[in-house]
Short mmCIF file of C-alpha atoms in Angstrom, two decimals:
data_model
loop_
_atom_site.label_atom_id
_atom_site.label_comp_id
_atom_site.label_asym_id
_atom_site.label_seq_id
_atom_site.Cartn_x
_atom_site.Cartn_y
_atom_site.Cartn_z
CA MET A 100 160.65 78.69 -94.94
CA LYS A 101 159.11 75.53 -95.96
CA ASN A 102 155.50 77.30 -95.80
CA TYR A 103 157.29 80.21 -97.51
CA LEU A 104 158.43 78.09 -100.61
CA LYS A 105 155.15 76.05 -100.55
CA PHE A 106 153.39 79.65 -101.17
CA LEU A 107 155.67 80.58 -103.77
CA ALA A 108 155.21 77.56 -105.65
CA ALA A 109 151.45 77.72 -105.19
CA ALA A 110 151.69 81.16 -106.42
CA VAL A 111 153.60 80.06 -109.45
CA ILE A 112 151.30 77.58 -110.36
CA VAL A 113 148.52 80.09 -110.29
CA PHE A 114 150.17 82.47 -112.51
CA ALA A 115 151.23 79.68 -114.86
CA SER A 116 147.44 78.90 -115.28
CA CYS A 117 146.30 82.41 -115.54
CA ASP A 118 144.95 83.06 -119.02
CA ASN A 119 146.80 86.79 -118.76
CA ASP A 120 143.62 88.43 -119.93
CA LYS A 121 144.62 91.76 -118.81
CA SER A 122 141.81 94.44 -118.43
CA GLU A 123 142.39 97.89 -119.87
CA THR A 124 143.30 100.10 -117.33
CA ILE A 125 144.07 103.93 -116.95
CA GLU A 126 148.11 104.19 -116.66
CA VAL A 127 149.64 105.89 -113.86
CA SER A 128 151.98 108.29 -115.04
CA LYS A 129 155.88 107.58 -114.62
CA THR A 130 156.45 111.38 -115.42
CA THR A 131 154.03 112.41 -112.91
CA ILE A 132 155.72 110.30 -110.47
CA GLY A 133 159.39 111.50 -111.25
CA LYS A 134 158.18 115.29 -111.20
CA HIS A 135 156.81 115.16 -107.79
CA ILE A 136 159.70 112.89 -106.24
CA GLU A 137 162.33 115.23 -107.45
CA ARG A 138 160.27 118.33 -105.93
CA LEU A 139 159.68 116.90 -102.63
CA ALA A 140 162.66 115.49 -102.24
CA SER A 141 164.81 118.75 -103.21
CA ASP A 142 166.53 120.91 -100.96
CA ASP A 143 163.87 123.46 -101.17
CA PHE A 144 161.76 121.31 -99.12
CA MET A 145 164.45 121.14 -96.38
CA GLY A 146 163.92 117.44 -95.63
CA ARG A 147 159.91 117.90 -94.74
CA LYS A 148 160.48 118.15 -91.10
CA PRO A 149 157.10 118.90 -89.19
CA PHE A 150 157.17 122.42 -87.26
CA THR A 151 159.74 123.64 -89.76
CA LYS A 152 159.26 126.00 -92.90
CA GLY A 153 159.75 122.56 -94.59
CA GLU A 154 156.47 121.60 -93.37
CA VAL A 155 154.54 124.69 -94.40
CA ILE A 156 156.29 124.25 -98.10
CA THR A 157 155.42 120.66 -98.12
CA VAL A 158 151.64 120.75 -97.23
CA ASN A 159 150.98 124.01 -99.33
CA TYR A 160 152.57 122.11 -102.29
CA LEU A 161 150.41 119.05 -101.82
CA LYS A 162 147.28 121.16 -101.36
CA ASP A 163 147.86 122.83 -104.59
CA GLU A 164 148.65 119.73 -106.44
CA PHE A 165 145.51 118.16 -105.21
CA GLU A 166 143.34 121.40 -106.29
CA LYS A 167 145.08 121.19 -109.68
CA LEU A 168 143.80 117.91 -110.20
CA GLY A 169 140.29 118.89 -109.51
CA LEU A 170 140.08 116.96 -105.96
CA LEU A 171 137.93 118.34 -103.16
CA PRO A 172 139.02 119.27 -99.69
CA GLY A 173 138.64 115.82 -97.42
CA ASN A 174 138.07 117.56 -93.95
CA GLY A 175 135.02 119.41 -94.66
CA ASP A 176 136.01 122.70 -96.41
CA SER A 177 139.47 122.11 -95.63
CA PHE A 178 142.32 120.21 -97.16
CA TYR A 179 144.05 119.88 -93.90
CA GLN A 180 143.60 118.10 -90.62
CA ASP A 181 145.37 119.99 -87.61
CA VAL A 182 147.35 117.57 -85.70
CA PRO A 183 148.56 119.05 -82.48
CA MET A 184 151.88 117.94 -81.14
CA VAL A 185 154.48 118.93 -78.84
CA GLU A 186 158.02 119.32 -80.06
CA ILE A 187 160.85 118.43 -77.41
CA THR A 188 164.37 119.31 -78.21
CA GLY A 189 166.16 117.12 -75.38
CA THR A 190 169.97 117.93 -74.66
CA PRO A 191 171.25 114.89 -72.73
CA SER A 192 174.25 115.29 -70.52
CA GLU A 193 177.47 114.65 -72.00
CA ASN A 194 177.83 111.22 -70.15
CA MET A 195 175.59 108.45 -69.02
CA VAL A 196 177.04 107.49 -65.69
CA ILE A 197 177.01 103.69 -64.80
CA ALA A 198 178.24 103.23 -61.14
CA GLY A 199 178.45 99.79 -59.03
CA LYS A 200 180.65 98.02 -56.53
CA LYS A 201 183.65 97.60 -59.22
CA GLY A 202 183.53 101.49 -59.97
CA THR A 203 181.98 103.72 -62.27
CA PHE A 204 182.14 104.44 -65.92
CA ASN A 205 180.85 106.74 -68.37
CA LEU A 206 179.01 106.19 -71.67
CA LYS A 207 179.32 109.09 -74.14
CA ALA A 208 176.23 110.54 -75.84
CA LEU A 209 175.67 109.52 -79.60
CA LYS A 210 178.85 107.26 -79.44
CA ASP A 211 177.52 105.04 -76.79
CA PHE A 212 173.99 106.13 -75.89
CA VAL A 213 170.95 108.35 -76.79
CA ALA A 214 168.38 109.39 -74.43
CA THR A 215 165.01 110.99 -75.18
CA THR A 216 161.74 111.66 -73.00
CA ASN A 217 158.00 112.28 -73.94
CA LYS A 218 157.45 114.07 -70.63
CA VAL A 219 156.64 117.74 -71.43
CA GLU A 220 158.82 119.02 -68.91
CA GLU A 221 162.05 121.07 -69.07
CA HIS A 222 164.18 118.94 -67.06
CA VAL A 223 164.09 114.85 -66.58
CA SER A 224 166.66 112.80 -65.06
CA LEU A 225 167.68 109.27 -63.71
CA LYS A 226 169.63 109.77 -60.36
CA ASN A 227 171.33 106.85 -59.16
CA SER A 228 168.25 104.76 -60.46
CA GLU A 229 168.84 101.01 -60.14
CA LEU A 230 169.29 99.07 -63.15
CA VAL A 231 167.36 95.84 -63.71
CA PHE A 232 167.89 93.48 -66.68
CA ALA A 233 164.31 92.70 -67.77
CA GLY A 234 164.85 90.34 -70.72
CA TYR A 235 162.74 91.60 -73.61
CA GLY A 236 160.70 93.83 -71.73
CA ILE A 237 157.63 92.05 -72.65
CA VAL A 238 153.97 91.20 -71.03
CA ALA A 239 152.35 88.93 -72.73
CA PRO A 240 149.43 87.17 -71.09
CA GLU A 241 148.40 84.96 -74.17
CA TYR A 242 152.17 83.56 -74.42
CA GLY A 243 152.20 83.14 -70.52
CA TRP A 244 155.03 85.65 -70.82
CA ASN A 245 156.09 88.57 -67.96
CA ASP A 246 159.53 89.97 -67.88
CA TYR A 247 158.56 92.41 -65.28
CA GLU A 248 157.06 90.12 -62.84
CA GLY A 249 157.86 90.06 -59.17
CA ILE A 250 159.46 93.51 -58.95
CA ASP A 251 158.53 96.96 -57.70
CA TRP A 252 159.71 99.15 -60.45
CA LYS A 253 159.18 102.60 -58.98
CA GLY A 254 162.27 104.53 -59.27
CA LYS A 255 164.19 101.64 -61.39
CA THR A 256 165.59 101.60 -64.99
CA ALA A 257 164.89 98.56 -67.07
CA VAL A 258 167.63 96.93 -69.39
CA VAL A 259 165.92 95.06 -72.22
CA LEU A 260 166.65 93.66 -75.72
CA ILE A 261 165.26 94.74 -78.90
CA ASN A 262 162.88 92.18 -80.93
CA ASP A 263 160.98 89.19 -79.07
CA PRO A 264 162.06 85.80 -78.02
CA GLY A 265 161.06 84.32 -81.28
CA PHE A 266 163.69 85.96 -83.25
CA LYS A 267 166.36 83.60 -84.49
CA SER A 268 165.17 81.02 -81.73
CA GLY A 269 164.50 78.08 -84.12
CA ASP A 270 161.16 77.45 -82.64
CA SER A 271 158.06 78.62 -84.78
CA THR A 272 155.63 78.11 -81.68
CA LEU A 273 157.99 80.94 -79.70
CA PHE A 274 155.70 84.19 -79.94
CA LYS A 275 155.24 84.00 -83.79
CA GLY A 276 158.98 82.41 -84.44
CA ASN A 277 160.97 84.65 -86.61
CA GLU A 278 158.38 87.02 -87.49
CA MET A 279 158.38 90.06 -85.04
CA THR A 280 155.35 90.84 -83.14
CA TYR A 281 154.23 94.35 -81.85
CA TYR A 282 156.15 93.05 -78.46
CA GLY A 283 159.22 93.26 -80.35
CA ARG A 284 159.08 97.19 -81.48
CA TRP A 285 160.79 99.93 -79.41
CA THR A 286 157.73 101.59 -78.99
CA TYR A 287 155.79 98.87 -77.36
CA LYS A 288 158.80 98.59 -74.85
CA TYR A 289 158.87 102.19 -73.89
CA GLU A 290 155.09 101.84 -73.54
CA GLU A 291 155.39 98.91 -71.39
CA ALA A 292 158.05 99.96 -69.03
CA ALA A 293 156.08 102.94 -68.23
CA ARG A 294 152.86 101.19 -67.54
CA GLN A 295 155.21 99.16 -65.20
CA GLY A 296 156.14 102.01 -63.31
CA ALA A 297 159.64 102.17 -64.38
CA ALA A 298 161.48 105.46 -64.32
CA GLY A 299 163.66 104.68 -67.43
CA LEU A 300 164.30 102.22 -70.00
CA ILE A 301 167.30 101.35 -71.73
CA ILE A 302 166.96 99.03 -75.07
CA ILE A 303 170.41 97.37 -76.03
CA HIS A 304 170.85 97.95 -79.92
CA ASP A 305 171.86 94.89 -81.91
CA THR A 306 171.68 95.68 -85.78
CA GLU A 307 170.14 92.15 -86.79
CA PRO A 308 167.12 92.11 -84.50
CA ALA A 309 166.71 96.09 -84.76
CA SER A 310 167.01 95.74 -88.60
CA TYR A 311 169.05 98.99 -88.57
CA GLY A 312 172.50 100.10 -87.54
CA TRP A 313 173.63 102.39 -84.56
CA ASN A 314 173.80 105.22 -87.38
CA VAL A 315 169.93 105.12 -87.47
CA ILE A 316 169.96 105.46 -83.73
CA GLU A 317 172.23 108.42 -84.06
CA SER A 318 170.27 110.31 -86.59
CA GLY A 319 166.61 109.32 -85.48
CA TRP A 320 167.23 109.99 -81.67
CA SER A 321 169.10 113.00 -81.30
CA GLY A 322 167.65 116.75 -81.87
CA ALA A 323 164.16 117.85 -81.83
CA ARG A 324 161.46 114.95 -81.49
CA LEU A 325 157.97 115.15 -81.74
CA ILE A 326 154.93 113.38 -79.69
CA ILE A 327 151.36 113.89 -79.47
CA GLU A 328 150.42 114.67 -75.59
CA SER A 329 148.87 111.90 -73.70
CA ASP A 330 147.50 110.85 -70.42
CA ALA A 331 149.31 107.32 -70.83
CA PRO A 332 152.32 106.98 -68.17
CA GLN A 333 155.47 108.28 -69.32
CA LEU A 334 159.21 107.37 -68.58
CA ASN A 335 161.41 110.03 -67.40
CA VAL A 336 164.08 108.55 -69.87
CA GLU A 337 163.98 106.63 -73.00
CA SER A 338 167.06 105.38 -74.04
CA TRP A 339 169.24 103.28 -76.30
CA ILE A 340 172.78 102.12 -75.77
CA SER A 341 175.27 100.41 -78.17
CA GLY A 342 175.93 96.69 -78.13
CA GLU A 343 179.55 97.37 -77.02
CA SER A 344 178.20 99.63 -73.88
CA ALA A 345 175.81 96.83 -72.96
CA ALA A 346 178.72 94.21 -73.02
CA LYS A 347 180.44 96.59 -70.61
CA MET A 348 177.60 97.22 -68.41
CA PHE A 349 176.94 93.51 -68.04
CA ASP A 350 180.47 92.70 -67.23
CA ALA A 351 180.59 94.97 -64.33
CA SER A 352 177.20 93.54 -62.87
CA THR A 353 175.85 90.39 -61.52
CA MET A 354 175.56 89.11 -65.18
CA LYS A 355 179.09 88.63 -65.59
CA GLY A 356 179.79 85.87 -67.68
CA LYS A 357 176.38 84.69 -68.46
CA ASP A 358 174.50 84.31 -71.63
CA TYR A 359 171.85 87.23 -71.04
CA LYS A 360 170.40 86.71 -74.50
CA LYS A 361 169.77 83.04 -74.15
CA MET A 362 168.43 83.54 -70.46
CA ALA A 363 165.95 86.47 -71.83
CA ARG A 364 164.50 83.65 -74.43
CA GLU A 365 163.73 81.22 -71.60
CA LYS A 366 160.18 80.99 -70.55
CA GLY A 367 159.63 81.73 -66.99
CA PHE A 368 162.53 84.35 -67.13
CA LYS A 369 162.53 86.71 -64.28
CA PRO A 370 164.14 90.02 -64.17
CA VAL A 371 167.66 90.33 -62.92
CA PRO A 372 168.97 93.32 -60.29
CA LEU A 373 172.33 94.11 -62.00
CA ALA A 374 173.82 95.86 -58.65
CA LEU A 375 174.20 98.89 -61.02
CA ASN A 376 172.94 102.53 -60.96
CA VAL A 377 172.66 104.92 -64.05
CA SER A 378 172.41 108.81 -63.93
CA VAL A 379 171.68 110.98 -66.74
CA ASP A 380 170.10 114.24 -67.45
CA ILE A 381 167.91 115.91 -70.21
CA LYS A 382 167.30 119.44 -70.35
CA ASN A 383 164.33 120.14 -72.93
CA LYS A 384 163.19 123.04 -75.19
CA ILE A 385 159.47 122.67 -75.58
CA LYS A 386 157.37 124.11 -78.12
CA LYS A 387 153.61 123.31 -78.74
CA ASP A 388 152.39 123.69 -82.44
CA VAL A 389 150.19 122.11 -84.75
CA SER A 390 151.05 119.94 -87.68
CA LYS A 391 148.98 118.94 -90.61
CA ASN A 392 147.65 115.71 -92.31
CA VAL A 393 146.77 116.73 -96.08
CA VAL A 394 143.24 115.19 -96.96
CA ALA A 395 141.71 115.33 -100.37
CA MET A 396 138.97 113.44 -101.88
CA ILE A 397 137.15 112.38 -105.28
CA PRO A 398 133.33 111.82 -104.06
CA GLY A 399 131.70 108.77 -105.07
CA THR A 400 128.58 108.70 -107.43
CA ASP A 401 126.57 105.87 -106.00
CA ARG A 402 127.83 105.13 -102.45
CA LYS A 403 130.14 108.39 -101.50
CA ASP A 404 129.64 107.51 -97.70
CA GLU A 405 131.92 104.67 -98.27
CA TYR A 406 135.75 105.41 -98.62
CA ILE A 407 138.84 103.94 -99.96
CA ILE A 408 141.77 105.51 -98.42
CA TYR A 409 145.27 105.92 -99.88
CA SER A 410 147.79 106.90 -97.39
CA ALA A 411 151.68 108.37 -97.27
CA HIS A 412 153.36 110.18 -94.96
CA TRP A 413 155.04 113.28 -96.15
CA ASP A 414 157.35 113.75 -93.25
CA HIS A 415 161.07 113.08 -93.14
CA PHE A 416 164.06 114.38 -90.82
CA GLY A 417 164.61 117.88 -92.05
CA ILE A 418 168.03 119.27 -91.34
CA GLY A 419 170.14 117.36 -88.89
CA LYS A 420 173.66 116.00 -88.16
CA PRO A 421 176.10 116.59 -91.19
CA ILE A 422 177.08 113.41 -92.70
CA ASP A 423 179.62 113.79 -95.38
CA GLY A 424 178.91 117.60 -95.27
CA ASP A 425 175.40 117.24 -95.95
CA SER A 426 172.83 117.85 -93.57
CA ILE A 427 169.71 117.95 -95.30
CA TYR A 428 167.78 114.62 -94.87
CA ASN A 429 166.05 114.78 -98.32
CA GLY A 430 163.88 111.57 -98.01
CA ALA A 431 163.58 110.72 -101.77
CA VAL A 432 162.91 107.10 -101.25
CA ASP A 433 161.44 107.53 -97.61
CA ASN A 434 158.67 109.21 -98.75
CA ALA A 435 158.92 111.45 -101.41
CA SER A 436 158.20 108.26 -103.50
CA GLY A 437 154.75 107.37 -101.82
CA THR A 438 153.72 110.84 -101.57
CA ALA A 439 154.39 111.49 -105.20
CA GLY A 440 152.49 107.99 -105.55
CA LEU A 441 149.46 109.78 -103.98
CA LEU A 442 149.38 112.52 -106.51
CA ALA A 443 149.99 110.18 -109.46
CA ILE A 444 147.10 107.73 -108.47
CA ALA A 445 144.97 110.98 -108.07
CA GLU A 446 145.92 111.97 -111.35
CA ALA A 447 144.68 108.65 -112.93
CA PHE A 448 141.63 108.55 -111.06
CA LYS A 449 140.71 111.89 -112.49
CA LYS A 450 141.11 110.65 -116.21
CA GLY A 451 138.71 108.01 -115.77
CA LYS A 452 134.94 107.80 -114.88
CA ALA A 453 134.12 108.89 -111.45
CA PRO A 454 134.20 106.03 -108.99
CA LYS A 455 130.96 104.78 -107.37
CA ARG A 456 132.80 104.87 -104.02
CA SER A 457 134.66 107.92 -102.47
CA ILE A 458 138.65 107.81 -102.98
CA VAL A 459 140.44 109.82 -100.24
CA PHE A 460 144.21 110.88 -100.34
CA MET A 461 145.58 111.18 -96.98
CA ALA A 462 149.39 112.30 -96.87
CA VAL A 463 149.96 112.26 -93.10
CA THR A 464 152.35 113.86 -90.73
CA GLY A 465 154.94 112.63 -88.18
CA GLU A 466 155.41 108.97 -89.25
CA GLU A 467 159.26 109.47 -88.83
CA GLN A 468 158.45 110.28 -85.30
CA GLY A 469 156.47 107.47 -84.17
CA LEU A 470 153.24 106.87 -86.83
CA LEU A 471 151.75 110.58 -85.01
CA GLY A 472 149.60 111.58 -87.86
CA SER A 473 147.97 108.33 -88.71
CA ALA A 474 147.59 107.65 -84.73
CA TYR A 475 145.84 110.97 -84.31
CA TYR A 476 143.55 110.18 -87.33
CA ALA A 477 142.79 106.97 -85.96
CA ALA A 478 141.65 108.66 -82.65
CA TYR A 479 139.87 111.51 -84.58
CA PRO A 480 138.70 109.89 -87.95
CA ILE A 481 137.24 112.05 -90.29
CA PHE A 482 135.42 109.41 -92.24
CA ASN A 483 133.70 106.67 -90.09
CA PRO A 484 135.72 103.55 -89.80
CA LYS A 485 133.07 101.39 -90.39
CA LYS A 486 131.91 102.80 -93.54
CA THR A 487 135.75 102.77 -94.63
CA VAL A 488 136.35 100.04 -96.93
CA ALA A 489 140.36 99.65 -96.89
CA ASN A 490 143.40 101.40 -96.70
CA ILE A 491 146.31 101.18 -99.14
CA ASN A 492 149.44 102.45 -97.84
CA ILE A 493 152.15 103.64 -99.82
CA ASP A 494 155.63 103.97 -98.11
CA ALA A 495 159.30 104.08 -99.48
CA LEU A 496 158.81 102.77 -102.82
CA ASP A 497 162.35 101.73 -104.67
CA SER A 498 163.58 99.10 -107.02
CA PRO A 499 166.26 98.96 -109.79
CA GLY A 500 163.80 98.01 -112.31
CA LYS A 501 160.29 96.06 -112.60
CA MET A 502 159.84 93.47 -109.93
CA LYS A 503 158.27 89.98 -110.60
CA ASP A 504 156.96 89.90 -107.01
CA LEU A 505 154.57 91.86 -104.81
CA THR A 506 155.72 91.23 -101.44
CA ILE A 507 152.96 91.85 -98.78
CA THR A 508 154.05 92.91 -95.23
CA GLY A 509 151.39 91.19 -92.99
CA PHE A 510 150.42 88.61 -95.42
CA GLY A 511 147.47 86.40 -93.99
CA GLN A 512 145.67 89.33 -92.36
CA SER A 513 142.85 90.07 -94.51
CA GLU A 514 141.18 89.49 -97.93
CA MET A 515 143.27 92.53 -99.15
CA ASP A 516 145.74 89.81 -100.04
CA GLU A 517 143.32 88.43 -102.36
CA TYR A 518 142.83 91.79 -104.39
CA ALA A 519 146.53 92.28 -104.48
CA GLU A 520 147.24 88.60 -105.98
CA GLU A 521 144.50 89.28 -108.61
CA ALA A 522 145.91 92.74 -109.51
CA ALA A 523 149.70 91.07 -109.55
CA LEU A 524 148.59 88.19 -111.87
CA GLN A 525 147.28 90.85 -114.28
CA GLN A 526 150.84 92.01 -114.27
CA ASN A 527 152.45 88.66 -114.90
CA ARG A 528 153.57 89.04 -111.09
CA TYR A 529 153.30 86.72 -107.89
CA ILE A 530 152.89 87.61 -104.48
CA ILE A 531 154.72 86.38 -101.56
CA PRO A 532 154.80 87.17 -97.71
CA ASP A 533 157.35 89.51 -96.11
CA PRO A 534 160.47 87.13 -96.21
CA VAL A 535 162.03 89.40 -93.64
CA ALA A 536 158.90 89.52 -91.24
CA GLU A 537 161.44 89.27 -88.08
CA LYS A 538 162.04 93.11 -89.06
CA GLY A 539 158.57 94.05 -87.95
CA TYR A 540 157.69 96.29 -90.97
CA PHE A 541 154.20 95.63 -90.46
CA PHE A 542 154.42 98.01 -87.04
CA ARG A 543 156.58 100.32 -89.02
CA SER A 544 154.39 102.38 -91.20
CA ASP A 545 150.98 104.27 -91.30
CA HIS A 546 148.67 101.24 -92.43
CA PHE A 547 149.12 99.91 -88.86
CA ASN A 548 147.14 102.79 -87.16
CA PHE A 549 144.49 102.00 -89.79
CA ALA A 550 144.51 98.41 -89.10
CA LYS A 551 144.11 99.00 -85.20
CA ILE A 552 140.70 100.81 -85.77
CA GLY A 553 139.58 97.70 -87.81
CA ILE A 554 140.16 98.92 -91.42
CA PRO A 555 141.73 96.19 -93.74
CA ALA A 556 145.15 97.59 -94.79
CA LEU A 557 147.49 96.79 -97.78
CA TYR A 558 151.11 97.58 -97.38
CA ALA A 559 153.16 96.04 -100.35
CA SER A 560 156.06 96.29 -102.88
CA GLY A 561 157.92 94.52 -105.41
CA SER A 562 161.23 93.98 -103.29
CA TYR A 563 162.37 90.43 -103.73
CA GLU A 564 162.93 89.23 -107.54
CA GLY A 565 163.12 91.42 -110.51
CA PHE A 566 162.11 90.46 -114.02
CA ASP A 567 165.80 91.70 -115.38
CA LYS A 568 167.40 90.93 -111.85
CA SER A 569 167.66 88.30 -109.69
CA ILE A 570 166.72 87.56 -106.25
CA GLU A 571 170.72 88.06 -105.19
CA GLU A 572 171.05 91.31 -107.25
CA ILE A 573 167.44 92.71 -105.54
CA LYS A 574 169.06 91.55 -102.07
CA ALA A 575 172.29 93.60 -102.64
CA TYR A 576 170.28 96.54 -104.04
CA ASN A 577 168.02 96.75 -100.90
CA ALA A 578 171.12 96.07 -98.57
CA PHE A 579 172.87 99.19 -100.12
CA TYR A 580 169.88 101.30 -99.53
CA GLU A 581 169.12 100.25 -96.05
CA HIS A 582 173.15 100.52 -94.91
CA ASN A 583 173.88 103.63 -97.09
CA LYS A 584 170.72 105.90 -97.89
CA TYR A 585 168.10 104.76 -95.09
CA HIS A 586 167.16 107.56 -92.98
CA GLN A 587 170.43 109.66 -94.16
CA PRO A 588 171.03 112.77 -96.50
CA SER A 589 171.93 110.54 -99.03
CA ASP A 590 168.64 109.62 -99.79
CA GLU A 591 168.29 111.94 -102.55
CA TYR A 592 166.85 111.79 -106.20
CA ASP A 593 168.66 111.80 -109.28
CA ALA A 594 166.48 112.11 -112.32
CA ALA A 595 169.40 110.76 -114.54
CA THR A 596 170.16 107.81 -112.55
CA THR A 597 166.81 106.90 -110.69
CA GLU A 598 164.90 103.90 -112.29
CA LEU A 599 161.21 104.52 -111.81
CA SER A 600 159.74 101.74 -113.82
CA GLY A 601 159.29 99.48 -110.81
CA VAL A 602 157.81 102.17 -108.78
CA GLN A 603 155.53 102.89 -111.63
CA LEU A 604 154.51 99.09 -111.67
CA ASP A 605 153.61 98.96 -108.01
CA LEU A 606 151.56 102.29 -108.02
CA GLN A 607 149.60 100.94 -111.15
CA LEU A 608 148.96 97.98 -108.76
CA PHE A 609 147.69 100.16 -105.99
CA PHE A 610 145.45 102.10 -108.65
CA ASN A 611 143.88 98.96 -109.84
CA VAL A 612 143.17 97.28 -106.56
CA GLY A 613 141.67 101.05 -105.56
CA SER A 614 139.71 100.96 -108.66
CA LYS A 615 138.03 97.83 -108.09
CA LEU A 616 137.27 98.23 -104.42
CA ALA A 617 135.78 101.62 -105.36
CA ASN A 618 133.24 100.11 -108.12
CA GLU A 619 131.95 97.30 -106.02
CA ASP A 620 129.70 96.88 -102.97
CA TYR A 621 131.89 94.39 -101.07
CA PHE A 622 133.76 95.11 -97.79
CA PRO A 623 137.04 93.09 -97.52
CA LYS A 624 137.39 91.11 -94.29
CA TRP A 625 140.07 90.25 -91.74
CA TYR A 626 140.80 86.62 -91.67
CA ASP A 627 140.01 84.39 -88.65
CA GLY A 628 142.96 84.73 -86.17
CA SER A 629 143.78 88.36 -86.99
CA GLU A 630 144.18 90.39 -83.90
CA PHE A 631 142.52 93.29 -85.96
CA LYS A 632 139.10 91.33 -86.63
CA ALA A 633 137.55 92.37 -83.35
CA ALA A 634 137.87 95.86 -83.99
CA ARG A 635 135.96 95.61 -87.46
CA GLU A 636 133.31 93.86 -85.95
#
């Protein structure tokens, strides 16, 4: 917090000394933004889920709109990049059965647990699989950490905590302190358990370190799921259980009365057999199909083989579990806002002089299922990553008005921070690092996959302090969205009540940053110490 306040003070000083010489710029249209959010978030698009009629409507709409603006196909003569995926509609057994010397008890599907699989098989199960508490489920040699050490994991199921040991530890040297590392993400935990040879993994849900409630688990881990087939090891069962269910489990185990959270945070922790077994079945319907990334471009005039990529995911959750009588997950903020932003920024570029470098607009699929569309692009890039100057990712823009701040997720990673700061100062704004870095947002949107192949990425938005709203008011606004709309059918668009001035300001900044990059010959660099620098070099 001290470092954060020092940085904030420095930003304000820089702002105060700025002569406010604002260069003339083309305006990103608020009308265009609103028009496209309203269409993309309408019931007609059926929640924009891949492999549904909603996908067909969405990708056709985006292709048509890019064509109307005069953009060219971004993948040869096509506006699409095919992304082969597998849809697994899993139906878990009604009960997850936990058995031990003290007896047997059942956890109820959705209420107490969710269970899925990435195995492309019609039936998977855990049958009396031994449960072992594996702390945070992390193997991190650079931190001298191995939660799986000393056990043959074949046939066993690991039980782990969400996030990483640094969270709320009060120790800034433990991992990255309160800032979540990739080791804290649920995706990593399933990957690592599979590498260790386990049969299953159960993540214990806890709202604060997860940064979302059990309702998000219910909606996000039920119904059809999408994956990209891989030769990597896979678990039979990937599961979450509620905190209340975990307490019941530990009370019946060898860990009764022990502070398992404190134990897991201690360096040198070793896995603990719980003297319990778990059984659960999943029956799967499997469908193999092809989803699509939508790719459009404006060719550069001088250096057309150098690229700036704007990205946003077009997908959401489609039609799912009804909440308050509504089953369409419209995803207005997440991420009709970002997808509309691509179209509005593309329109702004077409109003001006053609850029010297090529500008690519990429609406990717499958973000809600694990960043699948961008992961596929990273594995099979259309444009040479070494010639890709930068990525500007747009995801879930929302604010009650114009924001003073530009909060940068992943601040301190690359020189993209400096481009963002220059553009922010031109708008009389300041930049800050993500004040809730413990939520791991850097790993939760598509810029992460561009970063992994060495492309410096900017992921930012105004989300901390408004010009007309206090920090506390913005905090309450964000909390309301997170608790009442995030990944729920209530994330809808109302043209009469939705305030777009803050969204427009952010998109204008992204346009300004991209325009500067597109008309110079410099390649932004990763800072020393960034884990992504090696991939670039």
